[in-house]
PDB file of C-alpha atoms and ligand atoms in Angstrom:
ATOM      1  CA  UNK A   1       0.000   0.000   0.000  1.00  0.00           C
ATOM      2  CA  UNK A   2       2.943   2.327   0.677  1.00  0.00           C
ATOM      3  CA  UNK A   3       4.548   1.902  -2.462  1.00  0.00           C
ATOM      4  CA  UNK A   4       1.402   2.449  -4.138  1.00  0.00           C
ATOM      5  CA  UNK A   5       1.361   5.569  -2.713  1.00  0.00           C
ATOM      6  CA  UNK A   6       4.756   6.438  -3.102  1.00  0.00           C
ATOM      7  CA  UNK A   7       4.026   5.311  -6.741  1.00  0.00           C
ATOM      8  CA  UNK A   8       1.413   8.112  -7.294  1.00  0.00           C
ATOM      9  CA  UNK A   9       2.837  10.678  -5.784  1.00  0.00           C
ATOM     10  CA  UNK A  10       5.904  10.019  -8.196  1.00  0.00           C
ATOM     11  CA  UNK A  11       3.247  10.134 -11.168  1.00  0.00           C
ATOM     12  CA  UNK A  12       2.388  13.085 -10.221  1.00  0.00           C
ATOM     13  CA  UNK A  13       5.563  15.129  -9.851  1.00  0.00           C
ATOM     14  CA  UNK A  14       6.136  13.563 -13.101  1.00  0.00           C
ATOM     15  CA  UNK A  15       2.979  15.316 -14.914  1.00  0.00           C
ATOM     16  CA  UNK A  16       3.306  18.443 -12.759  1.00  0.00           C
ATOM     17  CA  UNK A  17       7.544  18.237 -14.514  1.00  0.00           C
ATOM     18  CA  UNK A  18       5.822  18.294 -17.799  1.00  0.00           C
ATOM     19  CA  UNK A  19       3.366  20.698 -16.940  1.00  0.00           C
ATOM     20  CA  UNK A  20       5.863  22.666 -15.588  1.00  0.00           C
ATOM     21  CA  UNK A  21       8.172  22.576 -18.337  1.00  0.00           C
ATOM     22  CA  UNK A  22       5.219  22.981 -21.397  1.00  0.00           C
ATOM     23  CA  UNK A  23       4.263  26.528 -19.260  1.00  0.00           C
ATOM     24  CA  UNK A  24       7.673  27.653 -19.436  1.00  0.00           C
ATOM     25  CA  UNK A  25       8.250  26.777 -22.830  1.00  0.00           C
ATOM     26  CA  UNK A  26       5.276  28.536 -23.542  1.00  0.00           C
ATOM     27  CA  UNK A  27       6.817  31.379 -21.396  1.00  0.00           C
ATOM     28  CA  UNK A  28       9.898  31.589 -23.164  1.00  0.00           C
ATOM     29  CA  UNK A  29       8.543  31.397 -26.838  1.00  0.00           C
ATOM     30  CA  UNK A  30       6.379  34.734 -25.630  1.00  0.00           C
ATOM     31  CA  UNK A  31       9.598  36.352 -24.135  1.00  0.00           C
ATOM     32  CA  UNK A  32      11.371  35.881 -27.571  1.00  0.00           C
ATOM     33  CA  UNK A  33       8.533  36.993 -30.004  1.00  0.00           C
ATOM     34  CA  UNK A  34       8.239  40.055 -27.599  1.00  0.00           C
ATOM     35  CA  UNK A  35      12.305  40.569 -27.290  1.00  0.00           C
ATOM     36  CA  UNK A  36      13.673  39.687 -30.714  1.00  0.00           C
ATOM     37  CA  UNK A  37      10.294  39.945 -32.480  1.00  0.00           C
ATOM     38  CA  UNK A  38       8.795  43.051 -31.366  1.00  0.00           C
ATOM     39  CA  UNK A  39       5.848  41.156 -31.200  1.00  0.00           C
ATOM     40  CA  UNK A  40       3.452  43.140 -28.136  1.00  0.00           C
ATOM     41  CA  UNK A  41       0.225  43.939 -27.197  1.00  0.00           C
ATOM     42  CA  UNK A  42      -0.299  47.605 -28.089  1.00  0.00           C
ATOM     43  CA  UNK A  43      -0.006  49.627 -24.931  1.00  0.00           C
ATOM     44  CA  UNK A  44      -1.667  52.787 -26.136  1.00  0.00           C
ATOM     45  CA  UNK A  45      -4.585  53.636 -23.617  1.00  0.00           C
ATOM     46  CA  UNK A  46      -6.599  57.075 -25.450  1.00  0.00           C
ATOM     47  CA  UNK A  47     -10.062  57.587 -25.188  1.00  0.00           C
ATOM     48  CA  UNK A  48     -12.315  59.317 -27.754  1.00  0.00           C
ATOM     49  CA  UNK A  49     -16.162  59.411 -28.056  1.00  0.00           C
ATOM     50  CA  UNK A  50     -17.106  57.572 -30.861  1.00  0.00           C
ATOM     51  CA  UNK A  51     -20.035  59.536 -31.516  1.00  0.00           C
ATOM     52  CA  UNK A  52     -18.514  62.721 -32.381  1.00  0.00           C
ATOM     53  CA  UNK A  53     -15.444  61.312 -34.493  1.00  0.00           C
ATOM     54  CA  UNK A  54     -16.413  63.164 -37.023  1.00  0.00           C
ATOM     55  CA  UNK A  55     -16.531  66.044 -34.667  1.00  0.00           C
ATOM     56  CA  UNK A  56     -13.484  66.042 -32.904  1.00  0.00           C
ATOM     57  CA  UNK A  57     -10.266  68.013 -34.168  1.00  0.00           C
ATOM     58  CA  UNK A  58      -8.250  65.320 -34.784  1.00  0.00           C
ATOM     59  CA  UNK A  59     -10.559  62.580 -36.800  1.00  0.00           C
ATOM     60  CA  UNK A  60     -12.275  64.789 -38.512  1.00  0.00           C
ATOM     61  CA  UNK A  61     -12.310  64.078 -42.330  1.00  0.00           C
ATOM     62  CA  UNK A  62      -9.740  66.678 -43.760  1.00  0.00           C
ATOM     63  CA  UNK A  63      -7.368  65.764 -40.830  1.00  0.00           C
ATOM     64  CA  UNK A  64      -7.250  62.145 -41.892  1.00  0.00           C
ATOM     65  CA  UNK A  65      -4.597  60.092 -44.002  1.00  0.00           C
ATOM     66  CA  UNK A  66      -0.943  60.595 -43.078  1.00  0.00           C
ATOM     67  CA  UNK A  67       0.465  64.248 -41.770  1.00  0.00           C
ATOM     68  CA  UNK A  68       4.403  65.273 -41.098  1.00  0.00           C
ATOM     69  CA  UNK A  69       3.156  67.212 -38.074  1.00  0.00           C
ATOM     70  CA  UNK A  70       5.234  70.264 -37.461  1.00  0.00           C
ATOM     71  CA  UNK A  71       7.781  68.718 -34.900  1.00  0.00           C
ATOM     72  CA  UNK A  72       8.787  66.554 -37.716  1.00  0.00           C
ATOM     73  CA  UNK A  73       6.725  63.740 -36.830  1.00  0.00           C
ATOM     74  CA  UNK A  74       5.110  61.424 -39.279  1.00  0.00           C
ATOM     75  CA  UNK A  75       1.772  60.133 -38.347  1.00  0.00           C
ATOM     76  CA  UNK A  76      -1.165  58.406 -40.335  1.00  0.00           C
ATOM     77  CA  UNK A  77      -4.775  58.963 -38.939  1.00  0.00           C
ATOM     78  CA  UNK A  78      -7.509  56.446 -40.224  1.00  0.00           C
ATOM     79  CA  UNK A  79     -10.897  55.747 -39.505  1.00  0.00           C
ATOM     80  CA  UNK A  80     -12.114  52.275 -39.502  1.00  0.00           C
ATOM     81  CA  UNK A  81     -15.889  51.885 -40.362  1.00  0.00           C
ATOM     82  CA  UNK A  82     -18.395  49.210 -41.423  1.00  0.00           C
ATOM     83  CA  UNK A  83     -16.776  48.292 -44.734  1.00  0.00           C
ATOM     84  CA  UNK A  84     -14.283  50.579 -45.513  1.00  0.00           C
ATOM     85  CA  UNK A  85     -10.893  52.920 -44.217  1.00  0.00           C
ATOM     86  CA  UNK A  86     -10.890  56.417 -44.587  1.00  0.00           C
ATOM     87  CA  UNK A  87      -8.883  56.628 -46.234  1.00  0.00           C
ATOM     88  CA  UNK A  88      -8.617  53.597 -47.588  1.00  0.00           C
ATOM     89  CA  UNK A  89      -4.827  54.236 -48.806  1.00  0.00           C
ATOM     90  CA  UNK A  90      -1.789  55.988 -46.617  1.00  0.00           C
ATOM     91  CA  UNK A  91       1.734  56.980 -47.997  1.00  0.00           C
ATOM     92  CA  UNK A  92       4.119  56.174 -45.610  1.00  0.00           C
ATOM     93  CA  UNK A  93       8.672  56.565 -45.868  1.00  0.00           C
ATOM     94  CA  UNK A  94      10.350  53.511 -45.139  1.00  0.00           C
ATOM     95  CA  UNK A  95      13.355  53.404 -43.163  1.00  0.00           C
ATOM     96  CA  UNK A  96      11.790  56.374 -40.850  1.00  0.00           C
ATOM     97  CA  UNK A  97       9.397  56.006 -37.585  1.00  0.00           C
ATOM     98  CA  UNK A  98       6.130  56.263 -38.302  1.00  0.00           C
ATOM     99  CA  UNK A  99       2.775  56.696 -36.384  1.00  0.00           C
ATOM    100  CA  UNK A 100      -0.552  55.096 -37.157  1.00  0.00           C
ATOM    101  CA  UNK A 101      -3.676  56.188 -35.392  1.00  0.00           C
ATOM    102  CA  UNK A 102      -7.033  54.933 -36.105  1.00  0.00           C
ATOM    103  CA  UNK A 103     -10.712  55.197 -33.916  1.00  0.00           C
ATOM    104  CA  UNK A 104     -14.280  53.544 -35.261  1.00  0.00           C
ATOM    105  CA  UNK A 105     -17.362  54.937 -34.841  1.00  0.00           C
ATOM    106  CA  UNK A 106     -19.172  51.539 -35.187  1.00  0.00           C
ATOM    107  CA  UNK A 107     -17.622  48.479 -33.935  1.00  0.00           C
ATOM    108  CA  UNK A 108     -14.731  46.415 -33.443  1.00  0.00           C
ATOM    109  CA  UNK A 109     -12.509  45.896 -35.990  1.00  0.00           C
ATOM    110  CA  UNK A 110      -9.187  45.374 -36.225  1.00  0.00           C
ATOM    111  CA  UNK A 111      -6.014  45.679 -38.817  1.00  0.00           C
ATOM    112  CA  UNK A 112      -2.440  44.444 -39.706  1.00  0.00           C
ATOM    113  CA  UNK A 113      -0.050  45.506 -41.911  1.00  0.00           C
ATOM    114  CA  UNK A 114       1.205  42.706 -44.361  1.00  0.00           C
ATOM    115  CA  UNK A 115       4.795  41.287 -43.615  1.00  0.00           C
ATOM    116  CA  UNK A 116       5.088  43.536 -40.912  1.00  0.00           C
ATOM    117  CA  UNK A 117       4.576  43.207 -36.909  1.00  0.00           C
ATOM    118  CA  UNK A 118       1.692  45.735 -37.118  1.00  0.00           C
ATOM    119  CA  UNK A 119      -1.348  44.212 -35.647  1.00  0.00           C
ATOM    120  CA  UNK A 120      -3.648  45.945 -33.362  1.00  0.00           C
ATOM    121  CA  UNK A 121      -7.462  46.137 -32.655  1.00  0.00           C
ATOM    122  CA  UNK A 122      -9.918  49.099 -33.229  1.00  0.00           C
ATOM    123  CA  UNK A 123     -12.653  49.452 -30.569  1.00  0.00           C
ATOM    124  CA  UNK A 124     -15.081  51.898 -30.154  1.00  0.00           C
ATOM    125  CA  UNK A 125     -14.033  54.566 -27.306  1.00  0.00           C
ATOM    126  CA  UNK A 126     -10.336  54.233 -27.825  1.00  0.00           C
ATOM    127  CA  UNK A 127      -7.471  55.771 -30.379  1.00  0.00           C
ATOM    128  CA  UNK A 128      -5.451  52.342 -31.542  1.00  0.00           C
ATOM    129  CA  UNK A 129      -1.874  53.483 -32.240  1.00  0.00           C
ATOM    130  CA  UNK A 130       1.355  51.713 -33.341  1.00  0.00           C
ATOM    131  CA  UNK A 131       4.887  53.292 -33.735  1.00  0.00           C
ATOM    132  CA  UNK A 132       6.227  51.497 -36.262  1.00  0.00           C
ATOM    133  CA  UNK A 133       9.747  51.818 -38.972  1.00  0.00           C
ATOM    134  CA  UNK A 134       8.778  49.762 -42.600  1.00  0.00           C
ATOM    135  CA  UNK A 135      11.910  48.176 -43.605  1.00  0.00           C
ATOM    136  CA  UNK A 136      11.020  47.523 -47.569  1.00  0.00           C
ATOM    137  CA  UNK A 137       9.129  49.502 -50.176  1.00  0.00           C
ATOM    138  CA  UNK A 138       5.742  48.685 -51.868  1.00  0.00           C
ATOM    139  CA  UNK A 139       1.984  48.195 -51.372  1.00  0.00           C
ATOM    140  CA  UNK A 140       1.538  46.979 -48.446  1.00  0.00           C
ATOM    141  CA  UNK A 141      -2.275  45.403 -48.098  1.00  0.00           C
ATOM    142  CA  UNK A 142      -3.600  46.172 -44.206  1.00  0.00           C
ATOM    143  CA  UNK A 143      -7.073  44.334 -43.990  1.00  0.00           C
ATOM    144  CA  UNK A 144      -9.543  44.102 -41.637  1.00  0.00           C
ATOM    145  CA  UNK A 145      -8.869  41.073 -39.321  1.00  0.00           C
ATOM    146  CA  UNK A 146     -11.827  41.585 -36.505  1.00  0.00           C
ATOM    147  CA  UNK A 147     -15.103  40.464 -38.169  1.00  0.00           C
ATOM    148  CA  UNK A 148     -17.428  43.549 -37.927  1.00  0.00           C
ATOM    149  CA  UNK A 149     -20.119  42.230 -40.310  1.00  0.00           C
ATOM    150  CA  UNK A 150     -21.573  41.554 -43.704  1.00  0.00           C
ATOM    151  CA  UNK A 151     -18.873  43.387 -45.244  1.00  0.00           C
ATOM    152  CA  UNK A 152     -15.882  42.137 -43.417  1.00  0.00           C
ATOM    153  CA  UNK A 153     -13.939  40.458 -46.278  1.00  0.00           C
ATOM    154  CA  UNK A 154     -14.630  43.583 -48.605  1.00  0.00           C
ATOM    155  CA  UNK A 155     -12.882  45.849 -45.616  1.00  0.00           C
ATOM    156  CA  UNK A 156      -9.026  46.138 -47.138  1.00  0.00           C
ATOM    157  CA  UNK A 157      -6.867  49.339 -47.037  1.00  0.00           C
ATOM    158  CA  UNK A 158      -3.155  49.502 -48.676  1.00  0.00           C
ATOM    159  CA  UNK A 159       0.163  51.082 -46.996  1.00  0.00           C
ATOM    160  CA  UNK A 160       2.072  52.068 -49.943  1.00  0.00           C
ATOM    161  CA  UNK A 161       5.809  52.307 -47.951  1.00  0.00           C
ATOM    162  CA  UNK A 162       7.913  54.880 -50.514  1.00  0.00           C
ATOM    163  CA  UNK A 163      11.344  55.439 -50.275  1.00  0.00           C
ATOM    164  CA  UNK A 164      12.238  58.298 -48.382  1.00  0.00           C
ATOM    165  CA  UNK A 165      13.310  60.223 -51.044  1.00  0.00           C
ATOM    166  CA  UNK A 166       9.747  59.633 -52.374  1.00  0.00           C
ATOM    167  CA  UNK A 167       8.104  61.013 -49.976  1.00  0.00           C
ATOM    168  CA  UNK A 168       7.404  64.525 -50.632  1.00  0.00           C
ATOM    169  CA  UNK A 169       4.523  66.088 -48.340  1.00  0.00           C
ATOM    170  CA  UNK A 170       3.014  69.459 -49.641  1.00  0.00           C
ATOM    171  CA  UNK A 171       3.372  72.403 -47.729  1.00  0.00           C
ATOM    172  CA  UNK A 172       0.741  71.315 -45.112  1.00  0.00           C
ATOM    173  CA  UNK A 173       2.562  68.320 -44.694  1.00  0.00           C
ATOM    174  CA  UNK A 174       0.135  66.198 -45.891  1.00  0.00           C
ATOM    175  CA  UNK A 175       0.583  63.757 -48.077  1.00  0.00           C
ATOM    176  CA  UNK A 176      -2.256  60.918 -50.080  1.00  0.00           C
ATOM    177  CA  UNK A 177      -2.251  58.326 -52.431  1.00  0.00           C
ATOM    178  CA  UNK A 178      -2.436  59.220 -56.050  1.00  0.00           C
ATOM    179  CA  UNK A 179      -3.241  63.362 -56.168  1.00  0.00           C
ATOM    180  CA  UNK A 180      -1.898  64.882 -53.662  1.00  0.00           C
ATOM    181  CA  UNK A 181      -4.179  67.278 -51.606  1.00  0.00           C
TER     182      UNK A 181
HETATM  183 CU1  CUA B   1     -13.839  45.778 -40.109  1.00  0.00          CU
HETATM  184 CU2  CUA B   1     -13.783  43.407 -40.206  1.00  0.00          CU
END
């Protein structure tokens, strides 16, 4: 009886081992996407009222798309809506830190940028942003990876990363895909 005993108990420091060891593997693989991989939960904690998006000074409709503010910093502001971005294309430099900022009036949706580590979700009631550097050039696609609705598959937006030479804001510092405003 004794040795039975003894003989589960060492069963079950045995599973507890393996237990033990999956969690820290697990552990470890999140310490290296987060370390080497940049890989992180955004951190970003903004609030703005969804209802007046439209409203506010900074989502309003001629303040979206991507903006070399005066302080020399280059930020994107979107607006992710059942289907569609506003805009639904940003310019962005590679090679030079960027900003992307995005708020929905509607529901949650969510985005990542092709090839890239940019992944973050949009909910109602909070700015999502991501500092981010693009290392290569080209269109990048960013869908919609939240489903939000009927429309969910139709709800795609591009990066297009330019060299930095490329990028040329007008005098506003704005700069958009195809004519430039
Ligand atoms: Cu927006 Cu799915």
């Amino acid at each position: 009886m004794a040795l039975n005993e003894r003989a589960i108990l060492q069963s079950e420091l045995r599973w507890a081992a393996v237990v033990g060891g999956i969690v820290a593997i697990i552990l470890g693989a999140i310490l290296f996407a987060a370390l080497s991989m940049h890989i992180n939960p955004p951190s970003n904690r903004e609030y703005v009222d969804p209802k007046t998006l439209h409203l506010s000074a900074e989502f309003t409709e001629s303040n979206l798309g991507t903006r070399v503010d005066p302080n020399g910093q280059i930020v994107a502001r979107l607006i992710a809506t059942q289907f569609e971005f506003v805009p639904n294309c940003i310019v962005l430099p590679a090679n030079r830190d960027v900003t992307l900022r995005f708020a929905t009036p509607d529901v949650i949706h969510g985005i990542l940028v092709t090839g890239t580590n940019v992944n973050t979700m949009i909910v109602p009631g909070y700015v999502a942003q991501v500092h981010t550097r693009f290392t290569r050039t080209g269109d990048l696609l960013m869908p919609c990876h939240e489903y939000c609705g009927l429309g969910h598959s139709q709800m795609i937006a591009t990066v297009k990363v330019v060299r930095p030479e490329q990028f040329r804001p007008a005098a506003d510092g704005r700069i958009a895909c195809g004519n430039r405003r």
